[in-house]
PDB file of C-alpha atoms in Angstrom:
ATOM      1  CA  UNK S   1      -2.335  -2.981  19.033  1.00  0.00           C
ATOM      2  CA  UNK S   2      -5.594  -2.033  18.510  1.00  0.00           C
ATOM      3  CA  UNK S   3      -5.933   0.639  15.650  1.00  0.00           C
ATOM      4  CA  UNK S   4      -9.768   2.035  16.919  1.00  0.00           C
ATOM      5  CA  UNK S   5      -8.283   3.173  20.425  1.00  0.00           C
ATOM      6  CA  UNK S   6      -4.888   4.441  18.580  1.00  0.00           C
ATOM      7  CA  UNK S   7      -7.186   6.992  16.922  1.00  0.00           C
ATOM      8  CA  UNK S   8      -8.861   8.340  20.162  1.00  0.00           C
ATOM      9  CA  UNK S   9      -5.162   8.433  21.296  1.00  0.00           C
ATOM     10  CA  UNK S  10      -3.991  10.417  18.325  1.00  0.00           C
ATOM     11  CA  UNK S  11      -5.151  13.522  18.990  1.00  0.00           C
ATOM     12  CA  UNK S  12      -1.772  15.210  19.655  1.00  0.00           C
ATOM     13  CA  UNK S  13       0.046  13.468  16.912  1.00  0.00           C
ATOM     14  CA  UNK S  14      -2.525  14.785  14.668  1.00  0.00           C
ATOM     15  CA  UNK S  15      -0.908  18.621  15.027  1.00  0.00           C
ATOM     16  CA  UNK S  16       2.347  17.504  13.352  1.00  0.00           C
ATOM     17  CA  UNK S  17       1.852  14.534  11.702  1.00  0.00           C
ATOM     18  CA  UNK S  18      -1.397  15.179   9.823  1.00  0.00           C
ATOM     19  CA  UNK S  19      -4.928  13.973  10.632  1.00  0.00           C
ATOM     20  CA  UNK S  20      -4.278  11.519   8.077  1.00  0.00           C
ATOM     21  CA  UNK S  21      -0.795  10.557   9.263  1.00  0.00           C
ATOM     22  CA  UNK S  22       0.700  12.627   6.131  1.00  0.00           C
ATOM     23  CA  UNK S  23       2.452  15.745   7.320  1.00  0.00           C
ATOM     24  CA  UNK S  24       2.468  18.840   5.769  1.00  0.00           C
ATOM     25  CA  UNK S  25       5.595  19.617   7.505  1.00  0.00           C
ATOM     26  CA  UNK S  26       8.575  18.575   5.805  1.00  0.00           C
ATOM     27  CA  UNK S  27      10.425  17.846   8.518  1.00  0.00           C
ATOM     28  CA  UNK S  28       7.834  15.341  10.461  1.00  0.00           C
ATOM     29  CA  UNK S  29       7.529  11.914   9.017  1.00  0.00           C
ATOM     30  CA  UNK S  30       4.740  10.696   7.433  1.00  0.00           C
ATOM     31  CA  UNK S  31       3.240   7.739   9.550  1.00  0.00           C
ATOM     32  CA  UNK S  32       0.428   6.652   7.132  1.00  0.00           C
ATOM     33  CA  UNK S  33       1.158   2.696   6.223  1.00  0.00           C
ATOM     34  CA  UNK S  34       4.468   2.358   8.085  1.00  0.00           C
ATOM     35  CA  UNK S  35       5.139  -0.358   9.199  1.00  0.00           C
ATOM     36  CA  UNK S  36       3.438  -1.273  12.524  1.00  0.00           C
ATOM     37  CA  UNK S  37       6.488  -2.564  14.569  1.00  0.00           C
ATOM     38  CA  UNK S  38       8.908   0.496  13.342  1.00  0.00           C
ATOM     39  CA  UNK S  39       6.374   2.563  14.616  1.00  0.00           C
ATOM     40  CA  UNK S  40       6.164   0.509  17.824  1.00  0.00           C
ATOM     41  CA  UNK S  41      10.011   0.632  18.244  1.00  0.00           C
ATOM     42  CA  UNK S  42      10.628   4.241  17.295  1.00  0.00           C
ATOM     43  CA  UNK S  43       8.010   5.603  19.995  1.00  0.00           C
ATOM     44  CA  UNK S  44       9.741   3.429  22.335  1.00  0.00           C
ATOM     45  CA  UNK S  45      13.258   4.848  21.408  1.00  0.00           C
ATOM     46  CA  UNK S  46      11.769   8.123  21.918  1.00  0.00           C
ATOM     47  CA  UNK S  47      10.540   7.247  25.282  1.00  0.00           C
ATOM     48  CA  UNK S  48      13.927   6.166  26.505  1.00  0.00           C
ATOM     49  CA  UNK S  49      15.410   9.282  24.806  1.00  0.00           C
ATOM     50  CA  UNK S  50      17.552   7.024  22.992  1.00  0.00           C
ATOM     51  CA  UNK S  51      17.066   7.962  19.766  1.00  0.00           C
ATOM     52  CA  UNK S  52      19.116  11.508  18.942  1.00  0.00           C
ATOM     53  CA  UNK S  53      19.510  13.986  16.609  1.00  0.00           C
ATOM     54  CA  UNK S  54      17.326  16.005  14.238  1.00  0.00           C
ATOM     55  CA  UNK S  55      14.319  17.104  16.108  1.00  0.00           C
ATOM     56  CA  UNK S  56      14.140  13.640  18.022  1.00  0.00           C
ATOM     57  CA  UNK S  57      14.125  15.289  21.110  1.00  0.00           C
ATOM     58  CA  UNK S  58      10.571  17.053  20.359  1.00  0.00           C
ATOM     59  CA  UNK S  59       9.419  13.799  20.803  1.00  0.00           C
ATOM     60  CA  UNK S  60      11.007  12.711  23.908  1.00  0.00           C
ATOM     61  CA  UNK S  61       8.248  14.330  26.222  1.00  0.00           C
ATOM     62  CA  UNK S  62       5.386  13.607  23.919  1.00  0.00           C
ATOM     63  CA  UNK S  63       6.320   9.612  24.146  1.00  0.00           C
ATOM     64  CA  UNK S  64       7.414   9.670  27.856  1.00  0.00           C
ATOM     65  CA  UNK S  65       3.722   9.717  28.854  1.00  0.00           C
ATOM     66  CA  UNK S  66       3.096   6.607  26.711  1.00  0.00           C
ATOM     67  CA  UNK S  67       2.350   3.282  28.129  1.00  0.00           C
ATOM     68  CA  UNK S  68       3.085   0.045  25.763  1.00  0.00           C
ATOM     69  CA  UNK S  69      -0.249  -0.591  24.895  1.00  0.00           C
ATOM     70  CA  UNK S  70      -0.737   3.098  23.857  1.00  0.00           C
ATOM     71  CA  UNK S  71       2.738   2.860  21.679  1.00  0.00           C
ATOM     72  CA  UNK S  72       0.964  -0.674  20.415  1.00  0.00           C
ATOM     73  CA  UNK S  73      -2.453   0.995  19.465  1.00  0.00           C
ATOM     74  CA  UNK S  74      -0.777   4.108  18.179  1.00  0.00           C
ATOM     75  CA  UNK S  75       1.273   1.892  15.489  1.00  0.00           C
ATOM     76  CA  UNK S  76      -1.416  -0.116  14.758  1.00  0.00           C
ATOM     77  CA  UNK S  77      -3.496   2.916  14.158  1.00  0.00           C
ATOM     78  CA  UNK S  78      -1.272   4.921  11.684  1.00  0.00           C
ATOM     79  CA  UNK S  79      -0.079   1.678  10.151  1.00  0.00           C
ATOM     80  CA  UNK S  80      -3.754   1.161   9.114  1.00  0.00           C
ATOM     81  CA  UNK S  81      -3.925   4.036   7.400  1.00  0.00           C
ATOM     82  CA  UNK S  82      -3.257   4.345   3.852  1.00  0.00           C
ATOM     83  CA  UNK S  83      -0.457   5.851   2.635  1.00  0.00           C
ATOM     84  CA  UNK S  84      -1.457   7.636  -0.405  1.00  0.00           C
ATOM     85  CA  UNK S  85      -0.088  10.928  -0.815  1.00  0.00           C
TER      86      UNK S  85
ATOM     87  CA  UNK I   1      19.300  16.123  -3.963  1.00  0.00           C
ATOM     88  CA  UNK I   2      19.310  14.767  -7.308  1.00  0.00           C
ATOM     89  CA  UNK I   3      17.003  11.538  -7.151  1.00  0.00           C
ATOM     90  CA  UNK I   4      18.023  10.092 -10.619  1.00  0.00           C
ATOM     91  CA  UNK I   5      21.543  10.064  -8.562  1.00  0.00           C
ATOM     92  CA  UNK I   6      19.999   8.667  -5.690  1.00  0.00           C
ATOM     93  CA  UNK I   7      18.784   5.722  -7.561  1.00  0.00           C
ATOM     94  CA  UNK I   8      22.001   4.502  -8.443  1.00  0.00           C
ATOM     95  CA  UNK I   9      23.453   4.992  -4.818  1.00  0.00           C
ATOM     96  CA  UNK I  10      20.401   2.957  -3.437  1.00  0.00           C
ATOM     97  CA  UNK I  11      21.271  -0.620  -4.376  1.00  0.00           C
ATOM     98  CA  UNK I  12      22.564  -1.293  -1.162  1.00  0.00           C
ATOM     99  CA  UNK I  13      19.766   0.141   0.496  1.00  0.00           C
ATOM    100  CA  UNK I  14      16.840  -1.592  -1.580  1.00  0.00           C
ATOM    101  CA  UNK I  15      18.159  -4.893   0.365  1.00  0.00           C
ATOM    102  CA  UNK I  16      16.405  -3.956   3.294  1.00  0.00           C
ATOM    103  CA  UNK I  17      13.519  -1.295   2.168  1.00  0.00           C
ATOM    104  CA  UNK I  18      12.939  -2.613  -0.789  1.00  0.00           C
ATOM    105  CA  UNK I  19      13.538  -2.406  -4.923  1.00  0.00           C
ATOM    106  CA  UNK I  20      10.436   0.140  -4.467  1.00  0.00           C
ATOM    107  CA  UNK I  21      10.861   1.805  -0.909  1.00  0.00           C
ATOM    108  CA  UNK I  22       8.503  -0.459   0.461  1.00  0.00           C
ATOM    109  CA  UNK I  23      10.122  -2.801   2.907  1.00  0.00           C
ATOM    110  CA  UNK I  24       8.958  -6.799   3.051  1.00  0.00           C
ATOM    111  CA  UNK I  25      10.669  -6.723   6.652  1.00  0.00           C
ATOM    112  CA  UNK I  26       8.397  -4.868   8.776  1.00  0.00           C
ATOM    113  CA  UNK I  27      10.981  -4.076  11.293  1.00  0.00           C
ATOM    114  CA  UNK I  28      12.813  -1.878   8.739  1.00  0.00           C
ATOM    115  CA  UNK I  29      10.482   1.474   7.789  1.00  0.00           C
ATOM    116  CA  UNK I  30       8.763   1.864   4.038  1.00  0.00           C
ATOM    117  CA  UNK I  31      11.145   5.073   2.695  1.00  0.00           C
ATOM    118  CA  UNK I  32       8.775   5.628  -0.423  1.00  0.00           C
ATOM    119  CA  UNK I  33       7.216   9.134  -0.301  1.00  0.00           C
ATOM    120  CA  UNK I  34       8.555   9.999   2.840  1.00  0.00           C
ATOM    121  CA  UNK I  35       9.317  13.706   3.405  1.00  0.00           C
ATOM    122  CA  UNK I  36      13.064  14.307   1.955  1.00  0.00           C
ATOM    123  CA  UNK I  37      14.239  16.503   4.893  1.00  0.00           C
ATOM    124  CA  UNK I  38      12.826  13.777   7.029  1.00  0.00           C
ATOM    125  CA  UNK I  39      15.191  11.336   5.407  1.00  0.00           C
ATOM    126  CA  UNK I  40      17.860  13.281   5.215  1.00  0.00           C
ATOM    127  CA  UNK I  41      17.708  14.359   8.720  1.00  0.00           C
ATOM    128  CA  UNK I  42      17.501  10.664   9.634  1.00  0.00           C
ATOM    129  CA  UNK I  43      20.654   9.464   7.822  1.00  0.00           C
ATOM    130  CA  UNK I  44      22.598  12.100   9.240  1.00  0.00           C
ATOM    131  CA  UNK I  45      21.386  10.982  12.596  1.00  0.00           C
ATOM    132  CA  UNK I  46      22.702   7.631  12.055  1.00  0.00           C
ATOM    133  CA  UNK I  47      25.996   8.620  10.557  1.00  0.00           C
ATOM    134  CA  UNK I  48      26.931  10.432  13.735  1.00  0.00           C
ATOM    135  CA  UNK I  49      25.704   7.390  15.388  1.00  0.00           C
ATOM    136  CA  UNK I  50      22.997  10.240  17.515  1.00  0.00           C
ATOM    137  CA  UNK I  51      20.056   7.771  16.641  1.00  0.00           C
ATOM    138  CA  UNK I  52      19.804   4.965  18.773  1.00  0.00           C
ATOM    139  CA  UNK I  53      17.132   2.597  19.601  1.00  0.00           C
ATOM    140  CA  UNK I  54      15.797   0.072  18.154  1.00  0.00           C
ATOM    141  CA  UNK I  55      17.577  -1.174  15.405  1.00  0.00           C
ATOM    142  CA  UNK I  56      19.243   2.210  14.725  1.00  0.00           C
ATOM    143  CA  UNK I  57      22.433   0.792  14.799  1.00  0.00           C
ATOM    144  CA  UNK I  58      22.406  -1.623  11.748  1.00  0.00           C
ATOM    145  CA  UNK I  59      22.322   1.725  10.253  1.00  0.00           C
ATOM    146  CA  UNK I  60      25.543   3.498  11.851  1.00  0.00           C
ATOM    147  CA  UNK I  61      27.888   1.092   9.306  1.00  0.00           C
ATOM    148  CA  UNK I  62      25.930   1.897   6.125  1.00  0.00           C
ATOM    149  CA  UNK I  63      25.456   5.545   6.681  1.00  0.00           C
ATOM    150  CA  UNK I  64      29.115   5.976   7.793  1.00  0.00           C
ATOM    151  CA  UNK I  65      30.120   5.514   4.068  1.00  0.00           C
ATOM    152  CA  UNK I  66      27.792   8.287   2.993  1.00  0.00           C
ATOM    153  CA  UNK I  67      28.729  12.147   1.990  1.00  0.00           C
ATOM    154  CA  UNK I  68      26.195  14.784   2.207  1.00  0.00           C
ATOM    155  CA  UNK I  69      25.564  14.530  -1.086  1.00  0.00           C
ATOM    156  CA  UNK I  70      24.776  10.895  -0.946  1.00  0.00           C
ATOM    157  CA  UNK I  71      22.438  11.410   1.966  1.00  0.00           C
ATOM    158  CA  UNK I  72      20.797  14.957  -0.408  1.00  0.00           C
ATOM    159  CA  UNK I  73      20.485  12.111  -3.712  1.00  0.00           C
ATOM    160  CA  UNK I  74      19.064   9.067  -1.819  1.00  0.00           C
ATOM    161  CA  UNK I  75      16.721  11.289   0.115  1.00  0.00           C
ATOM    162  CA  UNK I  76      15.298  13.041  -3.030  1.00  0.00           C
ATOM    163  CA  UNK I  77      15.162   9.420  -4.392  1.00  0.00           C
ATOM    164  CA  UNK I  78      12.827   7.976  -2.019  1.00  0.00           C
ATOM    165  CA  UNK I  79      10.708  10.833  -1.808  1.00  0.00           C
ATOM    166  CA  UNK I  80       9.987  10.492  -5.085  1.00  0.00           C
ATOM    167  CA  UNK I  81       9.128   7.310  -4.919  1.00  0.00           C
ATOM    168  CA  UNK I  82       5.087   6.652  -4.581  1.00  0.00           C
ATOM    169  CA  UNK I  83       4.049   5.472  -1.532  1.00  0.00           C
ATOM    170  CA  UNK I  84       0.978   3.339  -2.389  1.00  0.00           C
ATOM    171  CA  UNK I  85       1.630  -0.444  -0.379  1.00  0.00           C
TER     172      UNK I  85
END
């Protein structure tokens, strides 16, 4: 994935997940230095609404518009950034 | 939770994410300084098997085993834990 386009694509993420990828609310993950391919594969268990429970299904219709590469450039974005509290 | 607790419960855990949160296995997510309700959420999500996906399920067997209170201690534990890489 390409990290420079995951930030144009971040925009939306930003409002829960912090502009730095660390959330101030408690109950949205902080993305900042995950790893890239957990990212990769949780967006795309959101997209097929297969991963349940919690508040999993907020994401659902945030991920459905995602293509691959998106998902790819997204993960490679937050996983860039550091994770630093 | 109580995170000194949490430590002692995460032994089997540390095989995958690692002695310090941090996970060598990219596939499997860095827990350190994660948000605690985030966590907890999580776990529950894969002890009622609701979180699919991925590789969600290698986590139905090892949550199964865990009480609320396990899930409230390990959670505290990890988000304790700094997340520098």
């Amino acid at each position: 994935g390409d990290a420079a386009a995951g930030k144009a694509k971040s925009t939306t993420c930003a409002a829960c997940h912090g502009r730095s990828g660390i959330s101030m609310i408690p109950i949205y993950p902080n993305l900042a230095g995950q790893h890239q391919s957990y990212l990769s594969t949780s967006l795309k268990a959101y997209r097929s609404q297969q991963r349940k429970g919690g508040n999993a299904a907020m994401m659902w219709g945030i991920a459905a518009s995602l293509s691959d590469d998106d998902i790819d450039d997204l993960a490679a974005y937050y996983a860039s950034l550091p994770s630093t509290k």
